[in-house]
């Protein structure tokens, strides 16, 4: 459940962000990571950025996610 | 990469030889559990190293009493239940949220923000957010409670079942007969609380605490580091997940948890009542507390008949030792939460079959144990 997904901030207004991971875009908030800037890579859990993350680490995680065949079908892909 | 795996395996072999007995390492993170099984990590370890899946899956540790409260609230016409997808299949009295779904008002949300939006969109309904999860998830709940207070969204409330990892680890190693030599500590909980938070377990209980990420190499290196310490007769605090975990953690998230919540005694499946282990809303936010709004007291629930999830969560038995495992309890028709959650130890055993899995099972250095 504590899985967090790395994504890049592609839009940012106040603490409201649009993020992109592997071509998927969704809304997230940076309330818990006030230092996050447009273009930053962040770890997102349950709709909130919790940490900055570097390019290498993000790529490793995206690769892992891509390997999980049933990931997209899972009902708990963000929370779980 | 192979060199790094061999190095970790050498450290493990040395620890096994030095200690001359079985070494029990507990992971306290559902995502670790899944990665260990998926990648066949158990088969890369010496036979004397045993991995125990601890209370690291929030759905699994949630007491049956809490589950039954959600199911009762789901029966009320004036309520709308907002829940993370993980919770909907957990069985309780009279079914699960999933079996109630056609008749009840249950919405699956991906974020606490979605739950608050549901309250804004349905002003005539009482929206109850099923707030479960460890320290990683609790800040997201705190943010929306503050928002609800600022915007006076009074038809919103949360049923806080948020749990704290350290009190559970403390409870496990305080047991006289526990068999835990060391902990592989959760990566994303540590992003929030910082790896420094595990110091108490190291210093007071003399147990190694090593934080690792979720890719297989991280886990193997984390286990290697634990074994290095064990062989040297030491217990230390360390993080091998240096990409995102710092010693102090995310202080903004810690502050917002502290502003909204206070730790109180709470019930855990398998572990019973643990002191100051559950987050309750502070008095200034009590109007958003579903326990208060509906005048509910959480009582320990009765586990489903024959279910041994509690013992699995404490590392006392492995899933196949439960009489229901794979027979009347399967991922399709789960009886206990460890089979419901994709991160549960039972679901992982069922899906990947003990030590099997793809990936690393062939990687054993020639001559290793």
Short mmCIF file of C-alpha atoms in Angstrom, two decimals:
data_model
loop_
_atom_site.label_atom_id
_atom_site.label_comp_id
_atom_site.label_asym_id
_atom_site.label_seq_id
_atom_site.Cartn_x
_atom_site.Cartn_y
_atom_site.Cartn_z
CA UNK A 1 0.00 0.00 0.00
CA UNK A 2 2.94 2.30 0.57
CA UNK A 3 4.00 2.09 -3.05
CA UNK A 4 4.99 5.46 -4.46
CA UNK A 5 5.32 6.19 -8.17
CA UNK A 6 7.97 8.49 -9.64
CA UNK A 7 6.63 11.11 -12.04
CA UNK A 8 7.68 14.43 -13.52
CA UNK A 9 5.86 17.68 -12.77
CA UNK A 10 4.67 19.01 -16.13
CA UNK A 11 2.32 21.70 -14.80
CA UNK A 12 2.37 23.44 -11.43
CA UNK A 13 0.10 26.08 -9.97
CA UNK A 14 0.41 26.65 -6.24
CA UNK A 15 0.45 23.11 -4.82
CA UNK A 16 -1.62 21.68 -7.68
CA UNK A 17 0.43 19.74 -10.18
CA UNK A 18 -0.06 17.67 -13.30
CA UNK A 19 2.47 14.87 -13.41
CA UNK A 20 3.66 12.47 -16.08
CA UNK A 21 5.01 8.95 -15.75
CA UNK A 22 5.59 6.72 -18.74
CA UNK A 23 3.19 8.86 -20.79
CA UNK A 24 0.39 8.66 -18.23
CA UNK A 25 -0.69 12.00 -16.81
CA UNK A 26 -2.64 12.69 -13.69
CA UNK A 27 -3.20 15.33 -11.00
CA UNK A 28 -1.18 15.38 -7.81
CA UNK A 29 -0.45 17.83 -5.05
CA UNK A 30 2.86 19.13 -3.73
CA UNK A 31 1.51 20.24 -0.34
CA UNK A 32 3.88 17.85 1.47
CA UNK A 33 6.86 18.82 -0.69
CA UNK A 34 6.80 22.62 -0.91
CA UNK A 35 10.24 22.76 -2.53
CA UNK A 36 9.04 20.87 -5.64
CA UNK A 37 9.39 22.86 -8.87
CA UNK A 38 8.13 22.53 -12.44
CA UNK A 39 10.17 19.83 -14.19
CA UNK A 40 11.18 18.05 -10.97
CA UNK A 41 10.92 14.30 -10.64
CA UNK A 42 8.92 13.40 -7.55
CA UNK A 43 7.68 10.29 -5.77
CA UNK A 44 3.88 10.29 -5.52
CA UNK A 45 1.84 8.35 -3.01
CA UNK A 46 -1.96 8.51 -2.83
CA UNK A 47 -2.03 11.71 -4.89
CA UNK A 48 0.67 13.56 -2.97
CA UNK A 49 4.35 14.19 -3.69
CA UNK A 50 6.39 12.86 -0.77
CA UNK A 51 9.96 13.17 -2.01
CA UNK A 52 12.19 14.34 -4.83
CA UNK A 53 13.79 11.50 -6.75
CA UNK A 54 16.65 11.39 -9.25
CA UNK A 55 16.43 10.31 -12.88
CA UNK A 56 18.26 7.01 -12.36
CA UNK A 57 16.04 5.92 -9.48
CA UNK A 58 12.88 6.95 -11.35
CA UNK A 59 13.89 4.92 -14.39
CA UNK A 60 14.55 1.84 -12.26
CA UNK A 61 11.10 2.11 -10.71
CA UNK A 62 9.34 2.68 -14.05
CA UNK A 63 11.08 -0.41 -15.36
CA UNK A 64 9.89 -2.43 -12.36
CA UNK A 65 6.33 -1.17 -12.83
CA UNK A 66 6.38 -2.03 -16.52
CA UNK A 67 7.39 -5.58 -15.58
CA UNK A 68 4.35 -6.05 -13.39
CA UNK A 69 1.98 -7.24 -16.05
CA UNK A 70 -1.18 -6.85 -14.08
CA UNK A 71 -0.27 -3.47 -12.66
CA UNK A 72 -2.67 -1.50 -14.82
CA UNK A 73 -5.54 -3.84 -14.01
CA UNK A 74 -4.95 -3.61 -10.29
CA UNK A 75 -7.67 -1.66 -8.49
CA UNK A 76 -5.13 -0.28 -6.05
CA UNK A 77 -2.40 0.97 -8.32
CA UNK A 78 -1.95 4.21 -6.44
CA UNK A 79 -2.82 3.23 -2.92
CA UNK A 80 -1.28 -0.19 -3.11
CA UNK B 1 25.29 -6.34 -10.84
CA UNK B 2 26.33 -9.96 -10.28
CA UNK B 3 29.35 -8.80 -8.32
CA UNK B 4 27.06 -6.88 -5.95
CA UNK B 5 24.83 -9.91 -5.48
CA UNK B 6 27.84 -12.16 -4.82
CA UNK B 7 29.18 -9.66 -2.30
CA UNK B 8 25.88 -9.70 -0.41
CA UNK B 9 25.78 -13.51 -0.59
CA UNK B 10 29.29 -13.69 0.86
CA UNK B 11 28.19 -11.56 3.79
CA UNK B 12 25.18 -13.84 4.30
CA UNK B 13 27.32 -16.98 4.22
CA UNK B 14 29.74 -15.48 6.73
CA UNK B 15 26.88 -14.60 9.09
CA UNK B 16 25.45 -18.14 8.83
CA UNK B 17 28.86 -19.66 9.61
CA UNK B 18 29.57 -17.25 12.46
CA UNK B 19 26.20 -17.64 14.15
CA UNK B 20 25.82 -21.33 13.34
CA UNK B 21 22.04 -21.18 13.56
CA UNK B 22 19.00 -20.01 11.63
CA UNK B 23 18.86 -16.25 11.09
CA UNK B 24 15.39 -14.67 11.05
CA UNK B 25 14.98 -11.37 9.24
CA UNK B 26 11.58 -9.70 9.19
CA UNK B 27 10.43 -7.35 6.45
CA UNK B 28 7.82 -4.87 7.61
CA UNK B 29 6.54 -3.72 4.26
CA UNK B 30 4.01 -5.26 1.91
CA UNK B 31 5.85 -3.96 -1.13
CA UNK B 32 9.02 -5.73 0.05
CA UNK B 33 7.00 -8.93 0.53
CA UNK B 34 5.76 -8.81 -3.05
CA UNK B 35 9.20 -8.00 -4.47
CA UNK B 36 10.82 -10.84 -2.47
CA UNK B 37 8.32 -13.35 -3.87
CA UNK B 38 8.08 -12.00 -7.42
CA UNK B 39 11.83 -12.02 -7.85
CA UNK B 40 12.49 -15.35 -6.16
CA UNK B 41 14.82 -13.66 -3.68
CA UNK B 42 14.37 -16.43 -1.09
CA UNK B 43 16.07 -18.88 -3.43
CA UNK B 44 19.18 -16.70 -3.59
CA UNK B 45 19.67 -16.89 0.17
CA UNK B 46 21.53 -19.49 2.23
CA UNK B 47 19.12 -22.03 3.68
CA UNK B 48 19.80 -20.80 7.19
CA UNK B 49 18.38 -17.35 6.43
CA UNK B 50 14.65 -17.17 6.92
CA UNK B 51 12.60 -14.18 5.82
CA UNK B 52 9.50 -13.44 7.87
CA UNK B 53 6.72 -11.23 6.48
CA UNK B 54 5.79 -8.91 9.33
CA UNK B 55 2.95 -6.46 9.89
CA UNK B 56 3.77 -4.34 6.84
CA UNK B 57 0.58 -4.46 4.82
CA UNK B 58 -1.93 -1.86 6.08
CA UNK B 59 -4.96 -3.82 4.89
CA UNK B 60 -3.67 -6.94 6.64
CA UNK B 61 -2.98 -5.31 10.01
CA UNK B 62 -6.34 -3.53 10.17
CA UNK B 63 -8.33 -5.16 12.94
CA UNK B 64 -11.56 -6.98 12.13
CA UNK B 65 -13.41 -4.59 14.48
CA UNK B 66 -12.55 -1.66 12.19
CA UNK B 67 -13.63 -3.62 9.10
CA UNK B 68 -16.98 -4.37 10.73
CA UNK B 69 -17.47 -0.66 11.53
CA UNK B 70 -16.97 0.28 7.86
CA UNK B 71 -19.49 -2.38 6.84
CA UNK B 72 -22.03 -1.01 9.34
CA UNK B 73 -21.56 2.53 8.05
CA UNK B 74 -21.97 1.27 4.47
CA UNK B 75 -25.47 0.10 5.41
CA UNK B 76 -26.56 3.62 6.37
CA UNK B 77 -28.57 5.47 3.73
CA UNK B 78 -27.13 8.83 4.72
CA UNK B 79 -23.48 7.76 4.27
CA UNK B 80 -21.18 7.61 1.31
CA UNK B 81 -18.06 5.52 1.92
CA UNK B 82 -14.86 6.61 0.17
CA UNK B 83 -12.14 3.97 0.28
CA UNK B 84 -8.84 3.01 -1.31
CA UNK B 85 -9.32 0.00 -3.56
CA UNK B 86 -7.28 -2.20 -1.24
CA UNK B 87 -10.05 -2.36 1.35
CA UNK B 88 -13.10 -3.30 -0.66
CA UNK B 89 -12.61 -7.07 -0.69
CA UNK B 90 -11.79 -7.59 3.00
CA UNK B 91 -14.56 -9.81 4.39
CA UNK B 92 -16.33 -8.98 7.63
CA UNK B 93 -19.71 -9.42 9.21
CA UNK B 94 -22.27 -9.69 6.42
CA UNK B 95 -19.88 -9.59 3.47
CA UNK B 96 -17.37 -7.06 2.21
CA UNK B 97 -17.63 -3.58 0.72
CA UNK B 98 -17.41 -5.28 -2.67
CA UNK B 99 -20.37 -7.58 -2.05
CA UNK B 100 -22.33 -4.66 -0.64
CA UNK B 101 -21.40 -2.39 -3.51
CA UNK B 102 -24.49 -2.91 -5.68
CA UNK B 103 -26.70 -1.91 -2.75
CA UNK B 104 -24.60 0.46 -0.78
CA UNK B 105 -22.91 3.76 -1.40
CA UNK B 106 -19.26 2.94 -1.80
CA UNK B 107 -16.78 4.79 -3.97
CA UNK B 108 -13.21 3.73 -4.62
CA UNK B 109 -10.80 6.67 -4.55
CA UNK B 110 -7.14 6.93 -5.51
CA UNK B 111 -6.43 9.85 -3.23
CA UNK B 112 -7.78 11.51 -0.10
CA UNK B 113 -8.39 14.57 -2.30
CA UNK B 114 -10.91 12.53 -4.31
CA UNK B 115 -12.72 11.68 -1.07
CA UNK B 116 -12.97 15.34 -0.10
CA UNK B 117 -14.21 16.21 -3.61
CA UNK B 118 -16.89 13.56 -3.19
CA UNK B 119 -18.10 15.40 -0.09
CA UNK B 120 -18.16 18.70 -1.99
CA UNK B 121 -20.13 17.09 -4.82
CA UNK B 122 -22.63 15.42 -2.49
CA UNK B 123 -23.54 18.00 0.16
CA UNK B 124 -26.58 16.06 1.36
CA UNK B 125 -24.54 12.94 2.16
CA UNK B 126 -22.12 12.21 4.98
CA UNK B 127 -18.91 11.17 3.25
CA UNK B 128 -16.79 8.83 5.38
CA UNK B 129 -13.21 8.40 4.21
CA UNK B 130 -11.74 5.02 5.18
CA UNK B 131 -8.36 6.37 6.27
CA UNK B 132 -6.01 3.42 6.50
CA UNK B 133 -2.29 3.13 5.89
CA UNK B 134 1.00 3.77 7.62
CA UNK B 135 2.98 6.99 7.97
CA UNK B 136 3.33 7.17 4.17
CA UNK B 137 -0.42 7.59 3.73
CA UNK B 138 -1.40 9.50 6.89
CA UNK B 139 -0.09 12.91 5.70
CA UNK B 140 -2.40 12.78 2.66
CA UNK B 141 -5.34 12.35 5.05
CA UNK B 142 -4.12 15.18 7.28
CA UNK B 143 -3.95 17.57 4.31
CA UNK B 144 -7.61 17.03 3.41
CA UNK B 145 -8.79 17.24 7.01
CA UNK B 146 -7.15 20.68 7.18
CA UNK B 147 -8.76 21.61 3.86
CA UNK B 148 -12.17 20.45 5.07
CA UNK B 149 -11.74 22.60 8.19
CA UNK B 150 -10.64 25.66 6.21
CA UNK B 151 -13.48 25.32 3.71
CA UNK B 152 -16.04 24.10 6.27
CA UNK B 153 -16.87 20.92 4.38
CA UNK B 154 -18.88 19.63 7.31
CA UNK B 155 -20.35 16.59 5.57
CA UNK B 156 -16.82 15.12 5.36
CA UNK B 157 -15.27 12.91 8.01
CA UNK B 158 -12.57 10.28 8.32
CA UNK B 159 -12.51 6.93 10.07
CA UNK B 160 -8.87 6.93 11.07
CA UNK B 161 -7.28 3.51 11.09
CA UNK B 162 -3.83 4.97 10.36
CA UNK B 163 -1.10 2.91 11.99
CA UNK B 164 2.46 3.60 13.07
CA UNK B 165 5.20 1.13 12.16
CA UNK B 166 7.63 1.64 15.06
CA UNK B 167 5.15 0.75 17.87
CA UNK B 168 4.37 -2.52 16.05
CA UNK B 169 8.05 -3.38 15.72
CA UNK B 170 8.52 -2.51 19.39
CA UNK B 171 5.61 -4.78 20.32
CA UNK B 172 7.08 -7.67 18.34
CA UNK B 173 10.54 -7.50 19.90
CA UNK B 174 9.11 -6.93 23.38
CA UNK B 175 7.58 -10.40 23.27
CA UNK B 176 9.68 -12.82 25.34
CA UNK B 177 9.72 -15.57 22.76
CA UNK B 178 10.17 -13.56 19.61
CA UNK B 179 12.63 -14.92 17.07
CA UNK B 180 13.50 -11.78 15.10
CA UNK B 181 17.20 -11.10 14.59
CA UNK B 182 16.85 -8.02 12.42
CA UNK B 183 14.43 -5.88 10.44
CA UNK B 184 14.45 -4.96 6.77
CA UNK B 185 12.69 -1.61 7.16
CA UNK B 186 10.11 -0.13 4.80
CA UNK B 187 11.33 2.26 2.10
CA UNK B 188 8.45 4.65 1.63
CA UNK B 189 7.43 4.82 5.30
CA UNK B 190 11.06 5.86 5.84
CA UNK B 191 10.76 8.60 3.21
CA UNK B 192 8.34 10.21 5.67
CA UNK B 193 9.70 9.29 9.12
CA UNK B 194 13.41 9.15 8.18
CA UNK B 195 15.66 6.19 8.90
CA UNK B 196 16.67 7.84 12.18
CA UNK B 197 13.25 6.89 13.54
CA UNK B 198 14.33 3.24 13.86
CA UNK B 199 17.13 4.14 16.31
CA UNK B 200 15.03 2.99 19.28
CA UNK B 201 14.71 -0.55 17.88
CA UNK B 202 18.47 -0.70 17.36
CA UNK B 203 19.53 0.88 20.63
CA UNK B 204 16.91 -0.42 23.05
CA UNK B 205 16.31 -3.85 21.56
CA UNK B 206 19.64 -4.52 19.87
CA UNK B 207 18.11 -5.37 16.51
CA UNK B 208 19.64 -4.29 13.19
CA UNK B 209 17.41 -1.99 11.15
CA UNK B 210 18.27 -1.55 7.48
CA UNK B 211 16.04 0.46 5.14
CA UNK B 212 15.90 -0.78 1.56
CA UNK B 213 14.07 0.14 -1.61
CA UNK B 214 11.99 -2.27 -3.65
CA UNK B 215 14.12 -3.42 -6.53
CA UNK B 216 15.57 -6.90 -5.98
CA UNK B 217 19.19 -5.75 -5.80
CA UNK B 218 18.33 -3.24 -3.07
CA UNK B 219 16.65 -5.96 -1.03
CA UNK B 220 19.55 -8.38 -1.47
CA UNK B 221 22.05 -5.67 -0.53
CA UNK B 222 19.92 -4.72 2.47
CA UNK B 223 19.94 -8.35 3.62
CA UNK B 224 23.71 -8.45 3.02
CA UNK B 225 24.18 -5.38 5.22
CA UNK B 226 22.08 -6.96 7.97
CA UNK B 227 24.24 -10.09 7.79
CA UNK B 228 27.44 -8.03 7.90
CA UNK B 229 26.22 -6.55 11.18
CA UNK B 230 25.10 -9.90 12.59
CA UNK B 231 28.44 -11.54 11.79
CA UNK B 232 30.24 -8.67 13.52
CA UNK B 233 27.96 -9.04 16.55
CA UNK B 234 26.57 -5.54 15.99
CA UNK B 235 23.17 -3.96 15.53
CA UNK B 236 23.21 -0.75 13.52
CA UNK B 237 20.93 1.67 11.77
CA UNK B 238 21.48 1.98 8.04
CA UNK B 239 19.72 2.88 4.81
CA UNK B 240 20.69 1.41 1.47
CA UNK B 241 17.81 3.35 -0.15
CA UNK B 242 19.85 6.53 -0.26
CA UNK B 243 18.12 7.84 -3.41
CA UNK B 244 15.07 9.01 -1.45
CA UNK B 245 15.46 8.19 2.25
CA UNK B 246 17.19 10.65 4.57
CA UNK B 247 17.88 10.36 8.28
CA UNK B 248 15.31 13.00 9.23
CA UNK B 249 12.64 12.21 6.60
CA UNK B 250 10.02 14.57 5.19
CA UNK B 251 9.60 17.10 8.00
CA UNK B 252 6.68 18.89 6.30
CA UNK B 253 4.76 15.60 6.29
CA UNK B 254 5.74 14.88 9.91
CA UNK B 255 4.54 18.32 10.97
CA UNK B 256 1.16 17.97 9.31
CA UNK B 257 0.66 14.53 10.93
CA UNK B 258 1.53 16.05 14.32
CA UNK B 259 -0.80 18.99 13.73
CA UNK B 260 -3.85 16.84 12.95
CA UNK B 261 -3.28 13.56 14.76
CA UNK B 262 -2.15 12.16 18.07
CA UNK B 263 -1.03 8.57 18.67
CA UNK B 264 -3.42 6.52 20.79
CA UNK B 265 -3.60 2.85 21.77
CA UNK B 266 -5.03 0.83 18.91
CA UNK B 267 -5.94 -2.68 17.88
CA UNK B 268 -3.92 -4.61 15.30
CA UNK B 269 -4.81 -7.92 13.74
CA UNK B 270 -2.64 -10.58 15.34
CA UNK B 271 -0.79 -8.18 17.60
CA UNK B 272 -3.74 -7.05 19.71
CA UNK B 273 -3.74 -3.70 21.46
CA UNK B 274 -0.53 -1.73 20.96
CA UNK B 275 0.30 1.36 22.95
CA UNK B 276 0.25 4.65 21.01
CA UNK B 277 0.18 2.86 17.66
CA UNK B 278 -2.87 4.35 15.94
CA UNK B 279 -3.49 7.92 14.81
CA UNK B 280 -6.57 9.67 16.16
CA UNK B 281 -7.67 13.15 15.09
CA UNK B 282 -6.79 15.84 17.62
CA UNK B 283 -9.61 17.59 19.45
CA UNK B 284 -9.48 20.68 17.24
CA UNK B 285 -10.41 18.48 14.25
CA UNK B 286 -12.78 16.19 16.14
CA UNK B 287 -15.79 17.30 14.09
CA UNK B 288 -14.21 15.39 11.19
CA UNK B 289 -13.75 12.26 13.29
CA UNK B 290 -16.20 9.56 12.14
CA UNK B 291 -15.86 7.72 15.47
CA UNK B 292 -17.23 10.80 17.23
CA UNK B 293 -19.76 11.78 14.56
CA UNK B 294 -21.41 8.36 14.61
CA UNK B 295 -20.67 7.68 18.28
CA UNK B 296 -18.68 4.52 17.56
CA UNK B 297 -16.10 2.91 19.80
CA UNK B 298 -13.58 0.62 18.15
CA UNK B 299 -13.54 -2.78 19.79
CA UNK B 300 -11.32 -5.69 18.85
CA UNK B 301 -13.15 -7.75 16.27
CA UNK B 302 -13.43 -11.48 15.88
CA UNK B 303 -11.31 -12.93 13.09
CA UNK B 304 -13.02 -15.05 10.47
CA UNK B 305 -13.31 -18.66 11.61
CA UNK B 306 -10.12 -20.68 11.07
CA UNK B 307 -8.18 -17.69 9.70
CA UNK B 308 -4.58 -17.51 10.97
CA UNK B 309 -3.61 -14.15 9.41
CA UNK B 310 -2.71 -12.88 12.88
CA UNK B 311 -0.01 -15.51 13.32
CA UNK B 312 1.24 -14.95 9.77
CA UNK B 313 1.61 -11.22 10.50
CA UNK B 314 3.72 -11.89 13.58
CA UNK B 315 6.03 -14.21 11.65
CA UNK B 316 4.91 -17.17 13.81
CA UNK B 317 3.70 -19.34 10.93
CA UNK B 318 4.10 -19.34 7.16
CA UNK B 319 0.89 -19.12 5.11
CA UNK B 320 0.76 -22.80 4.03
CA UNK B 321 0.60 -23.78 7.72
CA UNK B 322 -2.91 -22.29 7.86
CA UNK B 323 -5.58 -24.91 7.22
CA UNK B 324 -7.57 -22.57 4.98
CA UNK B 325 -4.63 -21.62 2.73
CA UNK B 326 -5.24 -22.52 -0.90
CA UNK B 327 -8.36 -24.50 0.05
CA UNK B 328 -11.21 -22.30 1.24
CA UNK B 329 -9.00 -19.18 1.14
CA UNK B 330 -7.68 -18.12 -2.27
CA UNK B 331 -7.15 -14.73 -3.95
CA UNK B 332 -10.45 -15.27 -5.80
CA UNK B 333 -12.37 -16.03 -2.61
CA UNK B 334 -10.27 -14.74 0.27
CA UNK B 335 -11.14 -15.36 3.90
CA UNK B 336 -8.41 -13.32 5.56
CA UNK B 337 -6.88 -9.96 4.62
CA UNK B 338 -3.41 -11.42 3.96
CA UNK B 339 -5.01 -13.22 1.00
CA UNK B 340 -7.12 -10.20 -0.02
CA UNK B 341 -4.37 -7.68 -0.42
CA UNK B 342 -2.00 -8.18 -3.33
CA UNK B 343 0.69 -7.24 -0.79
CA UNK B 344 -0.39 -9.80 1.78
CA UNK B 345 1.97 -12.64 2.61
CA UNK B 346 -0.70 -15.27 1.84
CA UNK B 347 -1.49 -13.78 -1.58
CA UNK B 348 2.22 -13.64 -2.40
CA UNK B 349 2.75 -17.28 -1.32
CA UNK B 350 -0.28 -18.37 -3.30
CA UNK B 351 0.74 -16.52 -6.43
CA UNK B 352 4.47 -17.22 -6.41
CA UNK B 353 4.59 -20.46 -4.46
CA UNK B 354 7.06 -20.10 -1.62
CA UNK B 355 10.59 -19.71 -2.92
CA UNK B 356 9.81 -19.72 -6.63
CA UNK B 357 9.55 -16.63 -8.75
CA UNK B 358 11.14 -15.12 -11.80
CA UNK B 359 14.44 -13.36 -11.86
CA UNK B 360 17.20 -14.22 -9.50
CA UNK B 361 16.77 -17.88 -8.58
CA UNK B 362 19.71 -19.05 -10.68
CA UNK B 363 22.12 -16.57 -9.21
CA UNK B 364 24.01 -18.58 -6.62
CA UNK B 365 27.73 -18.24 -6.52
CA UNK B 366 29.44 -21.59 -7.09
CA UNK B 367 30.22 -23.24 -3.75
CA UNK B 368 27.80 -21.09 -1.78
CA UNK B 369 25.54 -22.51 0.91
#
